[in-house]
Tab-separated table of C-alpha atoms in Angstrom:
chain	number	residue	atom	x	y	z
K	1	MET	CA	-16.448	-0.737	16.592
K	2	THR	CA	-20.157	-0.157	17.089
K	3	VAL	CA	-21.209	3.364	16.135
K	4	PRO	CA	-24.025	4.840	18.261
K	5	GLY	CA	-27.072	5.519	16.094
K	6	ILE	CA	-26.466	2.630	13.682
K	7	ILE	CA	-29.123	-0.040	14.123
K	8	GLN	CA	-29.479	-3.658	13.107
K	9	PRO	CA	-32.470	-5.009	11.151
K	10	SER	CA	-33.724	-6.657	14.348
K	11	ASP	CA	-33.658	-3.241	16.048
K	12	LEU	CA	-35.669	-1.774	13.192
K	13	ARG	CA	-38.240	-4.525	13.548
K	14	GLU	CA	-38.700	-3.701	17.237
K	15	LEU	CA	-39.052	0.001	16.459
K	16	ILE	CA	-41.666	-0.734	13.784
K	17	VAL	CA	-43.710	-2.973	16.082
K	18	ALA	CA	-43.542	-0.352	18.862
K	19	GLY	CA	-44.723	2.358	16.468
K	20	GLU	CA	-41.498	4.317	16.895
K	21	VAL	CA	-40.590	4.065	13.184
K	22	ASP	CA	-43.209	4.275	10.452
K	23	THR	CA	-41.071	5.508	7.531
K	24	VAL	CA	-37.754	4.442	6.023
K	25	LEU	CA	-35.820	6.802	3.767
K	26	VAL	CA	-34.323	4.574	1.060
K	27	CYS	CA	-31.598	6.741	-0.487
K	28	PHE	CA	-28.608	6.887	-2.811
K	29	PRO	CA	-26.345	9.774	-3.874
K	30	ASP	CA	-26.768	11.447	-7.251
K	31	MET	CA	-24.029	13.089	-9.331
K	32	GLN	CA	-24.146	16.179	-7.110
K	33	GLY	CA	-23.842	14.068	-3.944
K	34	ARG	CA	-27.443	14.771	-2.907
K	35	LEU	CA	-29.620	12.068	-1.377
K	36	MET	CA	-32.222	10.775	-3.821
K	37	GLY	CA	-34.768	8.071	-3.072
K	38	LYS	CA	-38.166	7.262	-1.645
K	39	ARG	CA	-40.009	7.420	1.652
K	40	VAL	CA	-41.109	3.823	2.171
K	41	MET	CA	-43.680	2.734	4.712
K	42	ALA	CA	-41.753	0.873	7.392
K	43	ARG	CA	-43.796	-2.317	7.289
K	44	TYR	CA	-43.536	-2.471	3.489
K	45	PHE	CA	-39.792	-1.914	3.773
K	46	TRP	CA	-39.512	-4.801	6.233
K	47	ASP	CA	-41.584	-7.178	4.109
K	48	ASN	CA	-40.335	-6.279	0.618
K	49	VAL	CA	-37.247	-4.052	0.499
K	50	LEU	CA	-35.014	-5.072	3.413
K	51	GLU	CA	-33.706	-8.127	1.582
K	52	GLY	CA	-34.750	-6.988	-1.884
K	53	THR	CA	-34.610	-3.809	-3.918
K	54	ILE	CA	-36.591	-0.746	-4.798
K	55	GLU	CA	-36.624	0.832	-8.248
K	56	ALA	CA	-35.737	4.344	-9.390
K	57	CYS	CA	-35.426	6.010	-12.788
K	58	ASP	CA	-31.906	5.989	-14.192
K	59	TYR	CA	-32.262	9.637	-15.247
K	60	LEU	CA	-31.314	10.495	-11.653
K	61	LEU	CA	-27.668	9.891	-12.630
K	62	ALA	CA	-28.019	12.106	-15.706
K	63	VAL	CA	-29.600	15.333	-14.432
K	64	ASP	CA	-28.269	18.667	-13.250
K	65	VAL	CA	-28.943	20.389	-9.941
K	66	ASP	CA	-32.282	21.634	-11.346
K	67	MET	CA	-33.303	18.039	-12.163
K	68	GLU	CA	-33.131	18.767	-15.874
K	69	PRO	CA	-32.202	15.695	-17.983
K	70	LEU	CA	-28.872	16.388	-19.657
K	71	PRO	CA	-27.713	15.286	-23.127
K	72	GLY	CA	-24.436	13.574	-23.902
K	73	TYR	CA	-24.607	10.538	-21.602
K	74	THR	CA	-24.321	6.986	-22.898
K	75	PHE	CA	-25.640	5.557	-19.616
K	76	ALA	CA	-29.101	7.143	-19.766
K	77	SER	CA	-30.859	9.311	-22.350
K	78	TRP	CA	-34.128	9.830	-24.188
K	79	GLU	CA	-32.762	7.361	-26.769
K	80	THR	CA	-32.338	4.654	-24.134
K	81	GLY	CA	-35.820	5.394	-22.777
K	82	TYR	CA	-34.735	6.386	-19.256
K	83	GLY	CA	-35.429	3.000	-17.739
K	84	ASP	CA	-35.243	1.763	-14.170
K	85	MET	CA	-32.343	0.793	-11.966
K	86	SER	CA	-32.523	-1.119	-8.693
K	87	ALA	CA	-31.421	0.245	-5.330
K	88	VAL	CA	-30.079	-2.447	-2.981
K	89	PRO	CA	-30.090	-1.447	0.708
K	90	ASP	CA	-26.682	-1.538	2.389
K	91	LEU	CA	-27.904	-2.615	5.803
K	92	SER	CA	-24.651	-1.522	7.456
K	93	THR	CA	-25.908	2.055	6.901
K	94	LEU	CA	-29.284	1.549	8.591
K	95	ARG	CA	-29.941	4.235	11.217
K	96	VAL	CA	-32.662	6.272	12.878
K	97	VAL	CA	-32.963	9.926	11.832
K	98	PRO	CA	-33.674	11.747	15.127
K	99	TRP	CA	-34.618	15.125	13.601
K	100	ILE	CA	-37.482	13.634	11.534
K	101	PRO	CA	-40.241	11.958	13.597
K	102	ARG	CA	-40.458	8.156	13.430
K	103	THR	CA	-38.045	7.894	10.507
K	104	ALA	CA	-35.117	5.603	9.694
K	105	LEU	CA	-32.681	5.835	6.772
K	106	VAL	CA	-30.699	3.374	4.709
K	107	LEU	CA	-28.253	4.048	1.881
K	108	CYS	CA	-28.247	1.870	-1.215
K	109	ASP	CA	-25.978	0.621	-3.958
K	110	LEU	CA	-27.344	0.865	-7.485
K	111	VAL	CA	-27.451	-2.175	-9.770
K	112	VAL	CA	-28.891	-2.992	-13.169
K	113	GLU	CA	-32.645	-3.352	-12.817
K	114	GLY	CA	-33.612	-6.862	-11.809
K	115	GLY	CA	-29.990	-7.999	-11.588
K	116	THR	CA	-26.864	-7.734	-9.468
K	117	THR	CA	-24.419	-5.955	-11.791
K	118	PRO	CA	-23.277	-2.675	-10.212
K	119	ILE	CA	-23.957	0.550	-12.083
K	120	GLU	CA	-20.384	1.718	-12.458
K	121	VAL	CA	-21.199	5.405	-13.000
K	122	SER	CA	-23.131	5.701	-9.728
K	123	PRO	CA	-21.039	7.785	-7.278
K	124	ARG	CA	-21.053	5.230	-4.472
K	125	GLN	CA	-19.789	2.586	-6.899
K	126	VAL	CA	-17.142	4.953	-8.303
K	127	LEU	CA	-15.697	5.243	-4.796
K	128	ARG	CA	-16.148	1.528	-4.084
K	129	ARG	CA	-14.129	0.694	-7.198
K	130	GLN	CA	-11.210	2.887	-6.103
K	131	LEU	CA	-11.249	1.388	-2.616
K	132	ALA	CA	-11.214	-2.087	-4.185
K	133	ARG	CA	-8.094	-1.066	-6.103
K	134	ALA	CA	-6.512	0.019	-2.817
K	135	ALA	CA	-7.498	-3.289	-1.208
K	136	GLU	CA	-5.795	-5.189	-4.050
K	137	ARG	CA	-2.608	-3.481	-2.883
K	138	GLY	CA	-3.250	-4.429	0.747
K	139	LEU	CA	-4.285	-0.885	1.669
K	140	THR	CA	-7.207	0.615	3.555
K	141	VAL	CA	-7.916	4.308	3.030
K	142	LYS	CA	-9.203	6.479	5.848
K	143	ILE	CA	-10.665	9.942	5.350
K	144	GLY	CA	-11.608	12.948	7.422
K	145	ALA	CA	-13.560	15.870	5.974
K	146	GLU	CA	-13.804	19.405	7.345
K	147	LEU	CA	-17.019	20.890	5.982
K	148	GLU	CA	-17.760	24.595	6.285
K	149	PHE	CA	-21.067	26.396	5.760
K	150	PHE	CA	-22.707	29.788	6.243
K	151	LEU	CA	-25.723	30.097	8.559
K	152	PHE	CA	-28.384	32.751	7.889
K	153	ARG	CA	-31.299	34.192	9.847
K	154	ASP	CA	-33.486	33.957	6.747
K	155	THR	CA	-35.538	30.853	5.998
K	156	TYR	CA	-34.938	29.071	2.703
K	157	GLU	CA	-38.256	30.451	1.447
K	158	GLU	CA	-37.307	34.015	2.428
K	159	ALA	CA	-33.872	33.636	0.860
K	160	LYS	CA	-35.370	32.504	-2.460
K	161	ALA	CA	-37.928	35.330	-2.414
K	162	LYS	CA	-35.021	37.773	-2.073
K	163	GLY	CA	-33.201	36.190	-4.973
K	164	TYR	CA	-30.572	35.124	-2.409
K	165	LYS	CA	-29.533	38.786	-2.041
K	166	GLY	CA	-29.437	40.868	1.106
K	167	LEU	CA	-29.425	37.794	3.336
K	168	ARG	CA	-28.694	38.221	7.027
K	169	PRO	CA	-25.685	36.170	8.169
K	170	HIS	CA	-26.220	34.771	11.638
K	171	SER	CA	-23.263	36.806	12.871
K	172	ASP	CA	-22.478	40.461	12.175
K	173	TRP	CA	-18.783	39.803	12.621
K	174	ILE	CA	-16.207	37.177	11.801
K	175	GLU	CA	-16.555	34.485	14.451
K	176	ASP	CA	-13.443	32.367	13.873
K	177	TYR	CA	-12.964	30.388	17.122
K	178	HIS	CA	-15.195	32.874	19.024
K	179	ILE	CA	-17.186	31.411	21.887
K	180	LEU	CA	-19.500	34.390	22.506
K	181	GLN	CA	-20.948	34.466	18.995
K	182	THR	CA	-21.074	30.689	18.611
K	183	THR	CA	-23.097	30.594	21.846
K	184	ARG	CA	-25.658	32.778	20.065
K	185	ASP	CA	-25.681	30.277	17.199
K	186	GLU	CA	-25.794	27.263	19.486
K	187	TYR	CA	-29.548	26.618	19.295
K	188	VAL	CA	-29.000	25.526	15.672
K	189	ILE	CA	-25.429	24.226	15.748
K	190	ARG	CA	-25.979	22.124	18.891
K	191	ASP	CA	-28.987	20.453	17.269
K	192	ILE	CA	-26.867	19.623	14.219
K	193	ARG	CA	-24.021	18.198	16.331
K	194	ASN	CA	-26.294	16.127	18.541
K	195	GLY	CA	-28.574	15.104	15.690
K	196	MET	CA	-25.652	13.797	13.666
K	197	ASP	CA	-24.175	11.976	16.637
K	198	ALA	CA	-27.514	10.286	17.329
K	199	ALA	CA	-27.841	9.322	13.644
K	200	GLY	CA	-24.555	7.438	13.539
K	201	VAL	CA	-22.542	10.355	12.150
K	202	PRO	CA	-20.087	10.926	15.009
K	203	VAL	CA	-18.953	14.525	15.493
K	204	GLU	CA	-15.660	15.714	16.950
K	205	PHE	CA	-16.472	19.403	17.423
K	206	SER	CA	-17.907	22.565	15.919
K	207	LYS	CA	-16.288	25.979	15.714
K	208	GLY	CA	-16.885	29.410	14.292
K	209	GLU	CA	-15.082	29.986	11.023
K	210	ALA	CA	-13.469	32.911	9.198
K	211	GLY	CA	-16.676	34.363	7.740
K	212	HIS	CA	-19.803	36.157	8.941
K	213	GLY	CA	-22.058	33.382	10.225
K	214	GLN	CA	-19.663	30.690	9.005
K	215	HIS	CA	-19.244	27.409	10.882
K	216	GLU	CA	-17.300	24.184	10.639
K	217	ILE	CA	-18.453	20.861	12.083
K	218	ASN	CA	-15.829	18.131	11.969
K	219	LEU	CA	-16.825	14.488	11.703
K	220	VAL	CA	-14.851	11.657	13.279
K	221	TYR	CA	-12.189	10.132	10.982
K	222	ALA	CA	-13.323	6.879	9.357
K	223	GLU	CA	-12.754	4.515	6.449
K	224	ALA	CA	-13.421	6.272	3.168
K	225	LEU	CA	-16.815	4.821	2.171
K	226	GLU	CA	-18.162	5.230	5.690
K	227	MET	CA	-16.972	8.845	5.741
K	228	ALA	CA	-18.562	9.569	2.355
K	229	ASP	CA	-21.883	8.192	3.608
K	230	ARG	CA	-21.635	10.293	6.767
K	231	HIS	CA	-20.713	13.348	4.703
K	232	ALA	CA	-23.796	12.995	2.472
K	233	ILE	CA	-26.141	12.419	5.417
K	234	TYR	CA	-24.624	15.364	7.279
K	235	LYS	CA	-25.073	17.851	4.421
K	236	ASN	CA	-28.679	16.793	3.912
K	237	GLY	CA	-29.477	16.694	7.626
K	238	ALA	CA	-27.838	20.026	8.478
K	239	LYS	CA	-30.139	21.775	5.997
K	240	GLU	CA	-33.194	19.969	7.381
K	241	ILE	CA	-32.286	20.890	10.960
K	242	ALA	CA	-31.636	24.535	10.042
K	243	ALA	CA	-34.999	24.679	8.255
K	244	SER	CA	-36.738	23.308	11.359
K	245	HIS	CA	-35.433	26.393	13.209
K	246	GLU	CA	-36.592	28.696	10.383
K	247	ARG	CA	-33.012	29.299	9.386
K	248	SER	CA	-31.029	28.467	6.246
K	249	LEU	CA	-27.462	27.450	5.562
K	250	THR	CA	-25.426	26.957	2.421
K	251	PHE	CA	-22.535	24.726	1.396
K	252	MET	CA	-21.791	26.818	-1.695
K	253	ALA	CA	-18.061	27.147	-2.272
K	254	LYS	CA	-18.399	30.941	-2.532
K	255	TRP	CA	-21.754	32.378	-1.556
K	256	SER	CA	-20.504	35.987	-1.701
K	257	MET	CA	-17.361	37.627	-3.049
K	258	ASP	CA	-17.464	39.866	0.014
K	259	ASP	CA	-16.715	36.913	2.304
K	260	VAL	CA	-14.459	33.875	2.425
K	261	GLY	CA	-15.352	30.630	0.712
K	262	SER	CA	-16.456	27.370	2.298
K	263	SER	CA	-14.072	24.457	2.017
K	264	CYS	CA	-14.162	20.719	2.405
K	265	HIS	CA	-10.579	19.975	3.406
K	266	ILE	CA	-10.031	16.244	2.862
K	267	HIS	CA	-7.563	14.441	5.142
K	268	SER	CA	-6.401	11.048	3.898
K	269	SER	CA	-4.150	8.284	5.163
K	270	VAL	CA	-3.340	4.708	4.188
K	271	TRP	CA	-3.317	1.735	6.506
K	272	ALA	CA	-2.367	-1.953	6.354
K	273	ASP	CA	-3.731	-5.072	8.092
K	274	GLY	CA	-7.351	-4.246	7.363
K	275	GLY	CA	-7.023	-0.714	8.683
K	276	GLU	CA	-5.268	-1.647	11.917
K	277	THR	CA	-1.700	-0.545	11.118
K	278	SER	CA	-0.882	3.018	10.120
K	279	LEU	CA	1.639	3.422	7.320
K	280	ALA	CA	2.092	7.114	8.081
K	281	THR	CA	5.670	7.299	9.293
K	282	THR	CA	8.914	5.386	9.539
K	283	ASP	CA	10.282	3.840	12.717
K	284	GLY	CA	12.812	6.673	12.972
K	285	ASP	CA	11.760	10.312	13.114
K	286	PRO	CA	7.996	10.367	13.831
K	287	LYS	CA	7.667	13.257	11.375
K	288	ASP	CA	9.273	11.356	8.490
K	289	LEU	CA	6.659	10.026	6.087
K	290	SER	CA	6.943	6.368	5.154
K	291	PRO	CA	7.820	5.645	1.499
K	292	THR	CA	4.225	4.511	0.897
K	293	VAL	CA	2.698	7.709	2.235
K	294	ARG	CA	5.336	9.848	0.582
K	295	HIS	CA	4.342	8.301	-2.759
K	296	TRP	CA	0.660	8.725	-1.833
K	297	LEU	CA	1.372	12.431	-1.311
K	298	GLY	CA	3.387	12.514	-4.537
K	299	GLY	CA	0.463	11.114	-6.501
K	300	ILE	CA	-2.011	13.577	-5.021
K	301	LYS	CA	0.356	16.441	-5.798
K	302	ALA	CA	0.979	15.190	-9.336
K	303	ALA	CA	-2.677	14.539	-10.221
K	304	SER	CA	-4.622	17.221	-8.331
K	305	ARG	CA	-4.496	19.680	-11.199
K	306	GLU	CA	-5.928	17.264	-13.781
K	307	LEU	CA	-8.511	15.962	-11.292
K	308	THR	CA	-9.547	19.396	-10.007
K	309	TRP	CA	-13.102	19.066	-11.330
K	310	LEU	CA	-13.712	16.296	-8.788
K	311	PHE	CA	-12.833	18.810	-6.063
K	312	ALA	CA	-14.431	21.883	-7.665
K	313	PRO	CA	-17.430	20.728	-9.726
K	314	THR	CA	-19.366	23.959	-10.372
K	315	VAL	CA	-18.767	27.343	-11.993
K	316	ASN	CA	-19.049	28.859	-8.527
K	317	SER	CA	-16.317	26.560	-7.162
K	318	TYR	CA	-13.556	28.505	-8.918
K	319	LYS	CA	-14.497	31.823	-7.326
K	320	ARG	CA	-13.257	30.413	-4.030
K	321	PHE	CA	-9.639	30.206	-5.212
K	322	GLN	CA	-8.501	33.718	-4.322
K	323	PRO	CA	-5.062	34.906	-3.137
K	324	ASP	CA	-4.660	35.324	0.629
K	325	SER	CA	-8.155	33.917	1.191
K	326	TRP	CA	-7.433	30.661	3.119
K	327	ALA	CA	-8.433	28.835	-0.075
K	328	PRO	CA	-5.329	27.629	-1.917
K	329	THR	CA	-4.180	28.597	-5.385
K	330	ALA	CA	-0.922	26.583	-5.447
K	331	ILE	CA	-0.527	22.851	-5.959
K	332	ALA	CA	2.355	22.595	-3.540
K	333	TRP	CA	2.779	20.674	-0.315
K	334	GLY	CA	3.989	22.008	2.982
K	335	ASP	CA	4.521	20.805	6.521
K	336	ASP	CA	1.636	22.509	8.361
K	337	ASN	CA	1.601	25.363	5.833
K	338	ARG	CA	-1.893	26.697	5.141
K	339	THR	CA	-0.830	28.630	2.045
K	340	CYS	CA	-0.303	25.340	0.177
K	341	GLY	CA	-2.939	23.263	-1.571
K	342	LEU	CA	-1.611	20.191	0.263
K	343	ARG	CA	-0.548	20.130	3.890
K	344	ILE	CA	0.974	17.441	6.126
K	345	VAL	CA	-0.596	17.471	9.587
K	346	GLY	CA	-0.947	15.206	12.616
K	347	HIS	CA	1.485	13.195	14.663
K	348	GLY	CA	2.762	9.630	14.629
K	349	ALA	CA	0.181	7.127	13.419
K	350	HIS	CA	-2.212	9.986	12.708
K	351	ARG	CA	0.130	11.847	10.361
K	352	ARG	CA	-1.842	12.460	7.181
K	353	VAL	CA	-2.224	14.386	3.938
K	354	GLU	CA	-4.699	17.253	3.912
K	355	SER	CA	-5.956	18.491	0.559
K	356	ARG	CA	-7.196	22.042	0.980
K	357	ILE	CA	-8.354	22.209	-2.652
K	358	PRO	CA	-11.957	20.870	-2.375
K	359	GLY	CA	-14.844	23.209	-1.636
K	360	ALA	CA	-17.939	22.430	0.427
K	361	ASP	CA	-19.945	21.903	-2.771
K	362	VAL	CA	-18.206	18.617	-3.639
K	363	ASN	CA	-19.857	15.281	-4.153
K	364	PRO	CA	-18.001	13.384	-1.394
K	365	TYR	CA	-17.999	10.061	-3.227
K	366	LEU	CA	-16.366	11.568	-6.313
K	367	ALA	CA	-13.970	13.809	-4.385
K	368	TYR	CA	-12.784	10.941	-2.208
K	369	ALA	CA	-12.484	8.724	-5.289
K	370	GLY	CA	-10.273	11.398	-6.822
K	371	ILE	CA	-8.004	11.443	-3.774
K	372	VAL	CA	-7.709	7.646	-3.813
K	373	ALA	CA	-7.096	7.481	-7.567
K	374	ALA	CA	-4.362	10.119	-7.296
K	375	GLY	CA	-2.768	8.499	-4.251
K	376	LEU	CA	-2.682	5.051	-5.870
K	377	HIS	CA	-1.172	6.590	-8.991
K	378	GLY	CA	1.615	7.877	-6.766
K	379	ILE	CA	2.151	4.538	-5.038
K	380	ASP	CA	2.094	2.512	-8.261
K	381	ASN	CA	4.577	4.830	-9.958
K	382	GLU	CA	6.626	5.714	-6.864
K	383	VAL	CA	6.010	9.408	-7.452
K	384	ASP	CA	8.152	11.573	-5.193
K	385	PRO	CA	6.522	14.849	-4.085
K	386	GLY	CA	9.844	16.671	-3.797
K	387	PRO	CA	10.791	18.843	-0.836
K	388	ALA	CA	8.198	20.613	1.266
K	389	PHE	CA	7.414	24.160	0.168
K	390	GLU	CA	8.414	26.814	2.654
K	391	GLY	CA	7.076	30.347	2.698
K	392	ASN	CA	4.006	31.919	1.134
K	393	ALA	CA	2.742	29.683	-1.689
K	394	TYR	CA	0.301	32.361	-2.837
K	395	GLU	CA	3.302	34.401	-4.017
K	396	ALA	CA	5.400	31.523	-5.384
K	397	THR	CA	6.396	31.666	-9.049
K	398	ASP	CA	7.715	28.112	-9.395
K	399	VAL	CA	4.666	25.973	-8.490
K	400	GLU	CA	1.687	24.699	-10.477
K	401	ARG	CA	-1.607	26.498	-9.987
K	402	ILE	CA	-5.099	25.156	-9.434
K	403	PRO	CA	-7.207	25.742	-12.573
K	404	SER	CA	-8.826	29.168	-12.396
K	405	THR	CA	-11.997	28.282	-14.319
K	406	LEU	CA	-14.315	25.364	-14.887
K	407	VAL	CA	-13.372	25.388	-18.580
K	408	GLU	CA	-9.714	24.797	-17.747
K	409	ALA	CA	-10.626	22.023	-15.312
K	410	VAL	CA	-12.824	20.274	-17.892
K	411	GLU	CA	-9.996	20.322	-20.445
K	412	LEU	CA	-7.594	18.861	-17.897
K	413	LEU	CA	-10.050	16.129	-16.894
K	414	GLU	CA	-10.615	15.242	-20.549
K	415	GLY	CA	-6.898	14.678	-21.091
K	416	SER	CA	-6.236	13.036	-17.722
K	417	GLU	CA	-4.483	9.695	-18.072
K	418	VAL	CA	-4.839	9.194	-14.309
K	419	ALA	CA	-8.633	9.494	-14.586
K	420	ARG	CA	-8.850	7.217	-17.618
K	421	ALA	CA	-6.712	4.525	-16.009
K	422	ALA	CA	-8.358	4.682	-12.578
K	423	PHE	CA	-12.015	5.063	-13.538
K	424	GLY	CA	-12.193	3.328	-16.912
K	425	PRO	CA	-13.609	4.816	-20.130
K	426	ASP	CA	-17.315	4.617	-19.236
K	427	VAL	CA	-17.004	6.358	-15.877
K	428	HIS	CA	-14.516	8.871	-17.278
K	429	HIS	CA	-16.997	9.744	-20.042
K	430	HIS	CA	-19.856	10.088	-17.544
K	431	LEU	CA	-17.866	12.378	-15.266
K	432	LEU	CA	-16.607	14.423	-18.185
K	433	ASN	CA	-20.094	14.926	-19.599
K	434	THR	CA	-21.345	16.027	-16.178
K	435	ALA	CA	-18.559	18.597	-16.056
K	436	ARG	CA	-19.210	19.815	-19.603
K	437	GLN	CA	-22.935	20.185	-19.027
K	438	GLU	CA	-22.279	22.408	-15.995
K	439	TRP	CA	-20.445	24.807	-18.301
K	440	VAL	CA	-23.201	24.601	-20.942
K	441	ALA	CA	-25.777	25.530	-18.294
K	442	ALA	CA	-23.689	28.471	-17.104
K	443	ASN	CA	-23.419	29.786	-20.664
K	444	LYS	CA	-27.219	29.849	-20.937
K	445	THR	CA	-27.493	32.346	-18.078
K	446	VAL	CA	-27.262	36.137	-18.141
K	447	THR	CA	-26.069	37.149	-14.679
K	448	ASP	CA	-26.980	40.209	-12.633
K	449	TRP	CA	-23.336	41.272	-12.926
K	450	GLU	CA	-23.549	41.298	-16.721
K	451	LEU	CA	-26.763	43.350	-16.678
K	452	LEU	CA	-25.391	45.858	-14.174
K	453	ARG	CA	-22.173	46.251	-16.116
K	454	GLY	CA	-23.481	46.267	-19.643
K	455	PHE	CA	-27.181	47.181	-19.911
K	456	GLU	CA	-26.609	50.937	-20.205
K	457	ARG	CA	-22.889	51.461	-20.593
K	458	LEU	CA	-21.922	49.078	-23.367
């Protein structure tokens, strides 16, 4: 199916000649899921990069959110000299970016500089490798992501000058499903919806969410790699569009303890025949999961605890997991039960597994790879998820709990046999070091809370 907004190289050529595109964003995701890359003059892109590569420093897969080079990696370090890697344009991702004048964008796969060998620790390749494992089993994985964010009346510059305190949410009251308040927000949210749609990131709808100034924009369900690409473009573009209106928004998992967190619920399903035939249910009761999907659910349930870091990658992520908060604390599955970490939703061919564990701060490529790795573990080992949980999972005493801290999640990831088997030792090491370095960075910081609590009274 042709997606509006996606263009062919011949279309790009016409836009360049007509002067309608003069810049191409040549991008790839880093370990945080952010778009890294270069702004390339369109004519140079056409002559030299379209069927070639462009180079970038390999330290970009070994830095933290502050762009500080981190120790502990075998892939890239001061000892290895931080050399180059090559970015190969994936021309199926070529699109125009309507909110930036005369600009197109293409996403890239990373390979060894001057060669064709994929860089296995690059997030897009991590997901590609899991999808290849699914394909070996005759399966196609489709994903839908529900991303939430908070919108503020402050600009990003104003927010930073305030130390991100005392910000003004775009709504003074909780706007969950409200039309009146979301109409007041529409000058920003409409531009995000329409901008994404025009950039080949199809949108289903937007709605107010359960926080002050909180919104959710749902993207159209798609195959997993396509959805991860859309997810990354959407997060980057939403911030750019908000900034153009002198507003800011955040995808932090928990921007304030006084408000709800922001999630990235991940819906997943498995299909046969190249993605044409749903394996969701049996031929009998349309609510009965097929054995394949039941095992897929069983694997996700069994492995979510040890793979939690992929769904909650920062210190802040774990502050979202609060009782009675709409964010789950229990690794249990239920039939349309929002108190559970896993929920079965949808009907017939569109019946699917929703993981409510991930926050909006995830790297989509790694989070989706975690879902696929867990699901395939379930299929390969015929893991049964057990009966659906009924009742309030927040109060249950007989279910596993999501790790409550980053430290616990790092320990679980380190000992995860599912991660080792699915990702291989090199990728597992790279992910584990990224997780460990997040905790090291947190331990180097004295917080305002510590000063307020201890400066005078301890």
